[in-house]
Amino acid sequence: MSDLPPSGEPPRPPRRKRYSGKNPRRFEDKYKERDPEKYPETIAKVLASGKTPAGSHVPILVEESLEALRLSPGMTGVDATLGHGGHSLAILGKIAPGGKLFGLDVDPIEQPKTETLIRAAGYDPNTFEAVRSNYAGIVKVLSSREIAAVDFIYADLGCSSMQFDDPSRGFSFKTDGPLDMRMNPERGLSAAEWLERVKPDKLAFALADHSDEPRAERLAEALAGKRFSGTQAFAAAIRSNLPGLDDEVVDLTIRRVFQAVRIAVNEEFTALDAFLRALPGCLKPGGRVAVLTFHSGEDRRVKKAFQAGLRDGFYSEISEGVITASPEERRNNPRSAPAKLRWAEK
């Protein structure tokens, strides 16, 4: 029997691939989680289990961030790390009517999706402008628009959940993928290329400085100058050099190594230091900056920059300590556990 439709009828669209089982392992199969409007029950179950739905991002410390920025209608400011737009949407709600937000991001894959999402929420180019830029380029972004200073600046550092969850980006060893790790895959060396070229002393420094890895020298000798076929091959190589350690310690070590390599590949600390130096000059008197960090290397830099700015008269006030996620938020979103928020006022 022919599979062709009866004469005169339009061809049927191809059948969508069936959702494979209760817990599909492949990221590409998790379209129920990645299409929340169609599958609200699935999303609710994932969130109730204390996990983040695949390919999505739950913004962290939203209310605390808004409070730190002291927003009001008509303000102009910058979200220096646009990501999935969760914080930007919350900010836009506070500065309307009459406000303007610039959203900076270097990721050519995620930025267009986020801009579409924000446009769909009703914010036109007069209210929100997406800018392809690293946060270190904030001075150039503002000066090119003839803006001398803004009322507020916000930054949520590190990777977004969409980047972590997509195996094609190479940020995680949970699912095998190319060892890439670049925030902007169109520029620079991939993690695989960087590891193949790096010397042991430089890798040891990255492991110690970027992630406080206690076995930095041993791991650097074993990993530097090697070529790895993918994320799981790299994780296996790390694991093979940690004999006698329990699984939890090994897993934490692998995560630290991945973090350190990601920071090195993207030159995140170089960009962060430049951003922190530029901040006071980008704020109006009384303007505020709030920065959300996720590990000690980031937090140390923010803390020291804010303390130096207060001492040297660039800031009039800074947060006394770090603001962290509530127990409830940590239960609902485990990725909020390491988050630390600090703010400063010019």
CSV table of C-alpha atoms in Angstrom, one decimal:
chain,number,residue,atom,x,y,z
A,1,MET,CA,0.0,0.0,0.0
A,2,SER,CA,1.3,3.5,-0.9
A,3,ASP,CA,2.2,5.9,1.9
A,4,LEU,CA,1.2,8.8,-0.2
A,5,PRO,CA,-1.9,10.8,0.8
A,6,PRO,CA,-5.1,10.5,-1.3
A,7,SER,CA,-5.0,12.7,-4.4
A,8,GLY,CA,-5.9,16.3,-3.6
A,9,GLU,CA,-5.1,16.1,0.1
A,10,PRO,CA,-2.2,18.1,1.4
A,11,PRO,CA,0.8,16.0,2.6
A,12,ARG,CA,0.9,15.3,6.3
A,13,PRO,CA,3.6,16.9,8.4
A,14,PRO,CA,6.3,14.6,9.6
A,15,ARG,CA,5.4,13.0,13.0
A,16,ARG,CA,7.3,14.5,15.9
A,17,LYS,CA,9.7,12.1,17.6
A,18,ARG,CA,8.0,10.4,20.5
A,19,TYR,CA,9.1,11.5,23.9
A,20,SER,CA,11.4,8.6,25.0
A,21,GLY,CA,10.5,7.4,28.4
A,22,LYS,CA,9.9,9.1,31.7
A,23,ASN,CA,13.5,10.4,32.1
A,24,PRO,CA,15.2,10.7,28.7
A,25,ARG,CA,19.0,11.1,29.0
A,26,ARG,CA,19.7,13.1,25.9
A,27,PHE,CA,19.3,16.9,26.2
A,28,GLU,CA,17.9,16.9,22.7
A,29,ASP,CA,15.0,14.6,23.8
A,30,LYS,CA,13.9,16.8,26.7
A,31,TYR,CA,11.6,19.0,24.7
A,32,LYS,CA,8.9,18.8,27.4
A,33,GLU,CA,11.2,20.7,29.8
A,34,ARG,CA,12.3,23.1,27.1
A,35,ASP,CA,8.8,23.9,26.0
A,36,PRO,CA,7.2,25.0,29.4
A,37,GLU,CA,4.0,26.5,27.9
A,38,LYS,CA,3.0,23.1,26.4
A,39,TYR,CA,4.1,20.9,29.3
A,40,PRO,CA,3.4,22.8,32.5
A,41,GLU,CA,3.0,19.6,34.5
A,42,THR,CA,6.4,18.3,33.5
A,43,ILE,CA,8.0,21.6,34.5
A,44,ALA,CA,6.2,21.6,37.8
A,45,LYS,CA,7.5,18.1,38.6
A,46,VAL,CA,11.1,19.1,37.7
A,47,LEU,CA,10.9,22.2,39.9
A,48,ALA,CA,9.3,20.3,42.7
A,49,SER,CA,12.2,17.8,42.7
A,50,GLY,CA,14.6,20.6,43.3
A,51,LYS,CA,16.1,20.6,39.8
A,52,THR,CA,16.2,23.2,37.0
A,53,PRO,CA,14.3,22.2,33.8
A,54,ALA,CA,16.7,21.3,31.0
A,55,GLY,CA,17.7,24.3,28.8
A,56,SER,CA,16.0,26.8,31.1
A,57,HIS,CA,17.2,29.2,33.7
A,58,VAL,CA,15.7,30.2,37.0
A,59,PRO,CA,17.0,33.6,38.0
A,60,ILE,CA,18.6,33.8,41.4
A,61,LEU,CA,18.2,36.3,44.2
A,62,VAL,CA,15.8,38.4,42.1
A,63,GLU,CA,14.1,40.4,44.9
A,64,GLU,CA,17.4,40.9,46.7
A,65,SER,CA,19.0,42.2,43.5
A,66,LEU,CA,16.2,44.6,42.9
A,67,GLU,CA,16.4,45.9,46.4
A,68,ALA,CA,20.1,46.4,46.2
A,69,LEU,CA,19.7,48.5,43.0
A,70,ARG,CA,17.0,50.7,44.5
A,71,LEU,CA,15.2,51.0,41.1
A,72,SER,CA,12.5,53.5,40.2
A,73,PRO,CA,10.5,54.4,37.1
A,74,GLY,CA,12.5,56.4,34.5
A,75,MET,CA,15.9,55.1,35.4
A,76,THR,CA,18.5,54.1,32.7
A,77,GLY,CA,20.9,51.2,33.4
A,78,VAL,CA,22.8,48.1,32.2
A,79,ASP,CA,22.3,44.4,32.8
A,80,ALA,CA,25.9,43.5,32.0
A,81,THR,CA,25.2,39.8,31.7
A,82,LEU,CA,21.9,39.4,29.9
A,83,GLY,CA,21.7,35.6,29.9
A,84,HIS,CA,18.2,34.3,29.7
A,85,GLY,CA,16.7,37.7,30.7
A,86,GLY,CA,15.2,36.8,34.0
A,87,HIS,CA,16.8,39.6,35.9
A,88,SER,CA,16.4,42.0,33.0
A,89,LEU,CA,12.6,41.4,32.9
A,90,ALA,CA,12.4,42.0,36.6
A,91,ILE,CA,14.4,45.2,36.2
A,92,LEU,CA,12.3,46.4,33.3
A,93,GLY,CA,9.2,46.0,35.4
A,94,LYS,CA,10.7,48.4,38.0
A,95,ILE,CA,12.0,51.1,35.7
A,96,ALA,CA,8.8,51.4,33.6
A,97,PRO,CA,7.5,53.7,32.5
A,98,GLY,CA,10.2,55.8,30.9
A,99,GLY,CA,13.2,53.7,31.8
A,100,LYS,CA,15.8,52.2,29.4
A,101,LEU,CA,17.8,49.0,29.9
A,102,PHE,CA,20.9,47.9,27.9
A,103,GLY,CA,21.4,44.1,28.0
A,104,LEU,CA,25.0,43.0,27.3
A,105,ASP,CA,26.0,39.4,26.3
A,106,VAL,CA,28.6,37.8,24.1
A,107,ASP,CA,26.8,34.6,23.4
A,108,PRO,CA,25.6,34.6,19.8
A,109,ILE,CA,23.4,31.5,20.4
A,110,GLU,CA,21.5,32.5,23.5
A,111,GLN,CA,21.3,36.3,23.1
A,112,PRO,CA,18.9,36.3,20.1
A,113,LYS,CA,16.6,34.0,22.0
A,114,THR,CA,16.6,36.2,25.0
A,115,GLU,CA,15.9,39.3,22.9
A,116,THR,CA,12.9,37.6,21.4
A,117,LEU,CA,11.6,36.7,24.8
A,118,ILE,CA,11.9,40.2,26.1
A,119,ARG,CA,10.3,41.7,23.0
A,120,ALA,CA,7.4,39.2,23.4
A,121,ALA,CA,7.0,40.6,26.9
A,122,GLY,CA,6.2,44.0,25.4
A,123,TYR,CA,9.5,45.9,25.6
A,124,ASP,CA,10.4,47.7,22.4
A,125,PRO,CA,13.9,49.0,21.4
A,126,ASN,CA,13.1,52.4,23.1
A,127,THR,CA,12.9,50.5,26.4
A,128,PHE,CA,15.3,47.6,25.9
A,129,GLU,CA,18.4,47.2,23.7
A,130,ALA,CA,20.3,44.0,23.4
A,131,VAL,CA,24.1,44.6,22.8
A,132,ARG,CA,26.6,42.0,21.7
A,133,SER,CA,29.4,42.8,24.1
A,134,ASN,CA,31.4,41.5,27.0
A,135,TYR,CA,30.8,43.3,30.2
A,136,ALA,CA,34.4,44.5,30.1
A,137,GLY,CA,33.3,46.7,27.2
A,138,ILE,CA,30.7,48.6,29.2
A,139,VAL,CA,32.5,52.0,28.7
A,140,LYS,CA,32.6,51.6,25.0
A,141,VAL,CA,28.9,50.5,24.9
A,142,LEU,CA,27.8,53.7,26.8
A,143,SER,CA,30.2,56.1,25.1
A,144,SER,CA,29.1,54.9,21.6
A,145,ARG,CA,25.5,55.9,22.6
A,146,GLU,CA,26.7,59.2,24.1
A,147,ILE,CA,25.7,58.2,27.6
A,148,ALA,CA,28.0,59.6,30.2
A,149,ALA,CA,26.7,57.5,33.1
A,150,VAL,CA,23.8,55.4,34.2
A,151,ASP,CA,21.6,55.0,37.3
A,152,PHE,CA,22.4,51.4,37.9
A,153,ILE,CA,24.5,48.4,36.7
A,154,TYR,CA,23.8,44.7,37.3
A,155,ALA,CA,25.9,41.7,36.7
A,156,ASP,CA,25.1,38.0,37.2
A,157,LEU,CA,28.5,36.3,36.6
A,158,GLY,CA,29.4,32.8,35.3
A,159,CYS,CA,27.4,30.5,33.0
A,160,SER,CA,23.7,30.3,32.5
A,161,SER,CA,21.7,27.1,32.9
A,162,MET,CA,21.1,27.0,29.2
A,163,GLN,CA,24.8,26.9,28.5
A,164,PHE,CA,25.5,24.3,31.2
A,165,ASP,CA,22.7,22.0,30.1
A,166,ASP,CA,23.4,22.1,26.4
A,167,PRO,CA,26.1,19.4,25.7
A,168,SER,CA,27.1,21.0,22.4
A,169,ARG,CA,28.6,23.9,24.4
A,170,GLY,CA,30.9,21.6,26.4
A,171,PHE,CA,30.5,23.3,29.9
A,172,SER,CA,29.5,20.1,31.7
A,173,PHE,CA,30.6,16.5,31.8
A,174,LYS,CA,27.0,15.2,32.7
A,175,THR,CA,26.5,14.4,29.0
A,176,ASP,CA,29.2,13.9,26.5
A,177,GLY,CA,29.9,16.7,24.0
A,178,PRO,CA,32.7,18.6,22.4
A,179,LEU,CA,35.2,20.1,24.9
A,180,ASP,CA,34.5,23.7,23.9
A,181,MET,CA,33.4,25.9,26.9
A,182,ARG,CA,33.5,29.2,25.0
A,183,MET,CA,30.9,31.8,25.9
A,184,ASN,CA,31.2,32.9,22.2
A,185,PRO,CA,32.0,29.9,20.1
A,186,GLU,CA,32.9,32.2,17.2
A,187,ARG,CA,36.0,33.5,18.9
A,188,GLY,CA,39.2,32.2,20.5
A,189,LEU,CA,40.4,28.7,21.4
A,190,SER,CA,38.1,25.9,22.5
A,191,ALA,CA,38.9,24.3,25.9
A,192,ALA,CA,40.3,21.2,24.0
A,193,GLU,CA,42.7,23.5,22.0
A,194,TRP,CA,43.7,25.5,25.0
A,195,LEU,CA,44.5,22.3,27.0
A,196,GLU,CA,46.5,20.9,24.1
A,197,ARG,CA,48.7,24.1,24.1
A,198,VAL,CA,48.9,25.0,27.8
A,199,LYS,CA,52.0,24.4,29.9
A,200,PRO,CA,51.8,22.6,33.2
A,201,ASP,CA,52.7,25.7,35.3
A,202,LYS,CA,50.1,27.8,33.6
A,203,LEU,CA,47.4,25.1,34.1
A,204,ALA,CA,48.4,24.7,37.7
A,205,PHE,CA,48.0,28.4,38.3
A,206,ALA,CA,44.6,28.4,36.7
A,207,LEU,CA,43.4,25.4,38.8
A,208,ALA,CA,44.6,27.1,42.0
A,209,ASP,CA,43.6,30.6,41.3
A,210,HIS,CA,40.3,30.0,39.4
A,211,SER,CA,38.9,27.2,41.6
A,212,ASP,CA,41.1,26.8,44.7
A,213,GLU,CA,42.0,23.2,43.6
A,214,PRO,CA,44.2,21.6,46.2
A,215,ARG,CA,45.7,19.1,43.8
A,216,ALA,CA,46.5,21.7,41.1
A,217,GLU,CA,50.1,20.7,40.4
A,218,ARG,CA,49.5,17.0,40.2
A,219,LEU,CA,46.5,17.4,37.9
A,220,ALA,CA,48.3,20.0,35.7
A,221,GLU,CA,51.2,17.7,35.1
A,222,ALA,CA,48.8,14.9,34.0
A,223,LEU,CA,46.4,17.1,31.9
A,224,ALA,CA,48.5,19.9,30.3
A,225,GLY,CA,49.5,19.4,26.6
A,226,LYS,CA,47.0,16.5,26.1
A,227,ARG,CA,44.2,16.3,23.6
A,228,PHE,CA,40.8,15.2,24.8
A,229,SER,CA,38.0,14.0,22.4
A,230,GLY,CA,35.1,15.4,24.5
A,231,THR,CA,33.8,16.4,27.9
A,232,GLN,CA,33.5,12.9,29.3
A,233,ALA,CA,37.0,11.9,28.1
A,234,PHE,CA,38.4,14.9,29.9
A,235,ALA,CA,36.4,14.0,33.1
A,236,ALA,CA,37.7,10.4,32.8
A,237,ALA,CA,41.3,11.7,32.6
A,238,ILE,CA,40.8,13.8,35.7
A,239,ARG,CA,39.2,10.8,37.5
A,240,SER,CA,42.1,8.5,36.6
A,241,ASN,CA,44.5,10.8,38.4
A,242,LEU,CA,42.6,10.7,41.6
A,243,PRO,CA,43.1,7.1,42.9
A,244,GLY,CA,41.8,6.2,46.3
A,245,LEU,CA,39.4,9.2,46.7
A,246,ASP,CA,35.7,8.7,47.3
A,247,ASP,CA,33.3,9.5,44.5
A,248,GLU,CA,32.0,12.7,46.1
A,249,VAL,CA,35.6,14.2,46.3
A,250,VAL,CA,36.3,13.1,42.8
A,251,ASP,CA,33.1,14.6,41.5
A,252,LEU,CA,33.9,18.0,43.2
A,253,THR,CA,37.4,17.9,41.8
A,254,ILE,CA,36.2,17.4,38.3
A,255,ARG,CA,33.8,20.3,38.7
A,256,ARG,CA,36.6,22.5,40.0
A,257,VAL,CA,38.8,21.6,37.0
A,258,PHE,CA,36.0,22.3,34.5
A,259,GLN,CA,35.3,25.6,36.2
A,260,ALA,CA,39.0,26.6,36.1
A,261,VAL,CA,39.4,25.7,32.5
A,262,ARG,CA,36.2,27.6,31.5
A,263,ILE,CA,37.4,30.7,33.3
A,264,ALA,CA,40.8,30.5,31.6
A,265,VAL,CA,39.4,29.8,28.1
A,266,ASN,CA,37.0,32.8,28.3
A,267,GLU,CA,39.5,35.0,30.2
A,268,GLU,CA,36.7,35.7,32.7
A,269,PHE,CA,38.9,37.2,35.5
A,270,THR,CA,40.6,39.5,33.1
A,271,ALA,CA,37.2,40.7,31.9
A,272,LEU,CA,35.9,41.0,35.4
A,273,ASP,CA,38.8,43.0,36.6
A,274,ALA,CA,38.4,45.4,33.7
A,275,PHE,CA,34.7,45.7,34.4
A,276,LEU,CA,35.2,46.4,38.1
A,277,ARG,CA,37.7,49.1,37.3
A,278,ALA,CA,35.3,50.8,34.9
A,279,LEU,CA,32.2,50.7,37.2
A,280,PRO,CA,32.6,53.9,39.2
A,281,GLY,CA,33.1,56.0,36.0
A,282,CYS,CA,29.9,54.5,34.5
A,283,LEU,CA,27.6,55.4,37.4
A,284,LYS,CA,25.9,58.7,38.2
A,285,PRO,CA,26.3,60.1,41.7
A,286,GLY,CA,24.0,58.0,43.9
A,287,GLY,CA,24.0,55.2,41.2
A,288,ARG,CA,24.2,51.6,42.3
A,289,VAL,CA,25.9,48.5,41.1
A,290,ALA,CA,25.0,44.9,42.2
A,291,VAL,CA,27.1,41.9,41.3
A,292,LEU,CA,26.1,38.3,41.8
A,293,THR,CA,29.0,35.7,42.0
A,294,PHE,CA,29.1,32.0,42.2
A,295,HIS,CA,32.5,31.0,43.5
A,296,SER,CA,35.3,32.4,45.7
A,297,GLY,CA,37.5,33.7,42.9
A,298,GLU,CA,34.8,36.0,41.6
A,299,ASP,CA,33.6,37.1,45.0
A,300,ARG,CA,37.1,37.9,46.2
A,301,ARG,CA,37.6,40.3,43.3
A,302,VAL,CA,34.3,42.0,43.7
A,303,LYS,CA,34.8,42.3,47.5
A,304,LYS,CA,38.3,43.8,47.1
A,305,ALA,CA,37.2,46.2,44.3
A,306,PHE,CA,34.3,47.5,46.3
A,307,GLN,CA,36.4,47.9,49.5
A,308,ALA,CA,39.1,49.8,47.5
A,309,GLY,CA,36.5,52.0,45.8
A,310,LEU,CA,35.1,52.9,49.2
A,311,ARG,CA,38.5,53.6,50.6
A,312,ASP,CA,39.5,55.8,47.6
A,313,GLY,CA,36.3,57.7,47.5
A,314,PHE,CA,34.8,56.2,44.4
A,315,TYR,CA,31.9,54.7,46.4
A,316,SER,CA,30.0,56.3,49.2
A,317,GLU,CA,28.7,53.0,50.6
A,318,ILE,CA,29.0,49.3,50.0
A,319,SER,CA,27.2,46.2,51.4
A,320,GLU,CA,28.5,45.2,54.8
A,321,GLY,CA,28.7,41.5,53.8
A,322,VAL,CA,27.3,39.1,51.2
A,323,ILE,CA,23.6,38.5,50.5
A,324,THR,CA,22.8,34.9,50.0
A,325,ALA,CA,19.8,32.8,48.9
A,326,SER,CA,17.2,32.0,51.5
A,327,PRO,CA,16.8,28.4,52.7
A,328,GLU,CA,13.5,28.2,50.6
A,329,GLU,CA,15.2,29.4,47.4
A,330,ARG,CA,18.1,27.0,47.9
A,331,ARG,CA,15.6,24.1,48.3
A,332,ASN,CA,13.6,25.2,45.2
A,333,ASN,CA,16.7,26.0,43.1
A,334,PRO,CA,19.9,24.1,44.2
A,335,ARG,CA,22.0,26.2,41.8
A,336,SER,CA,21.4,29.2,44.1
A,337,ALA,CA,23.3,27.7,47.0
A,338,PRO,CA,26.8,29.2,46.1
A,339,ALA,CA,25.4,32.6,45.0
A,340,LYS,CA,26.7,35.7,46.7
A,341,LEU,CA,25.4,39.2,46.1
A,342,ARG,CA,27.3,42.5,46.8
A,343,TRP,CA,26.4,46.1,46.0
A,344,ALA,CA,28.1,49.5,46.0
A,345,GLU,CA,26.8,53.0,45.7
A,346,LYS,CA,28.6,55.9,44.0
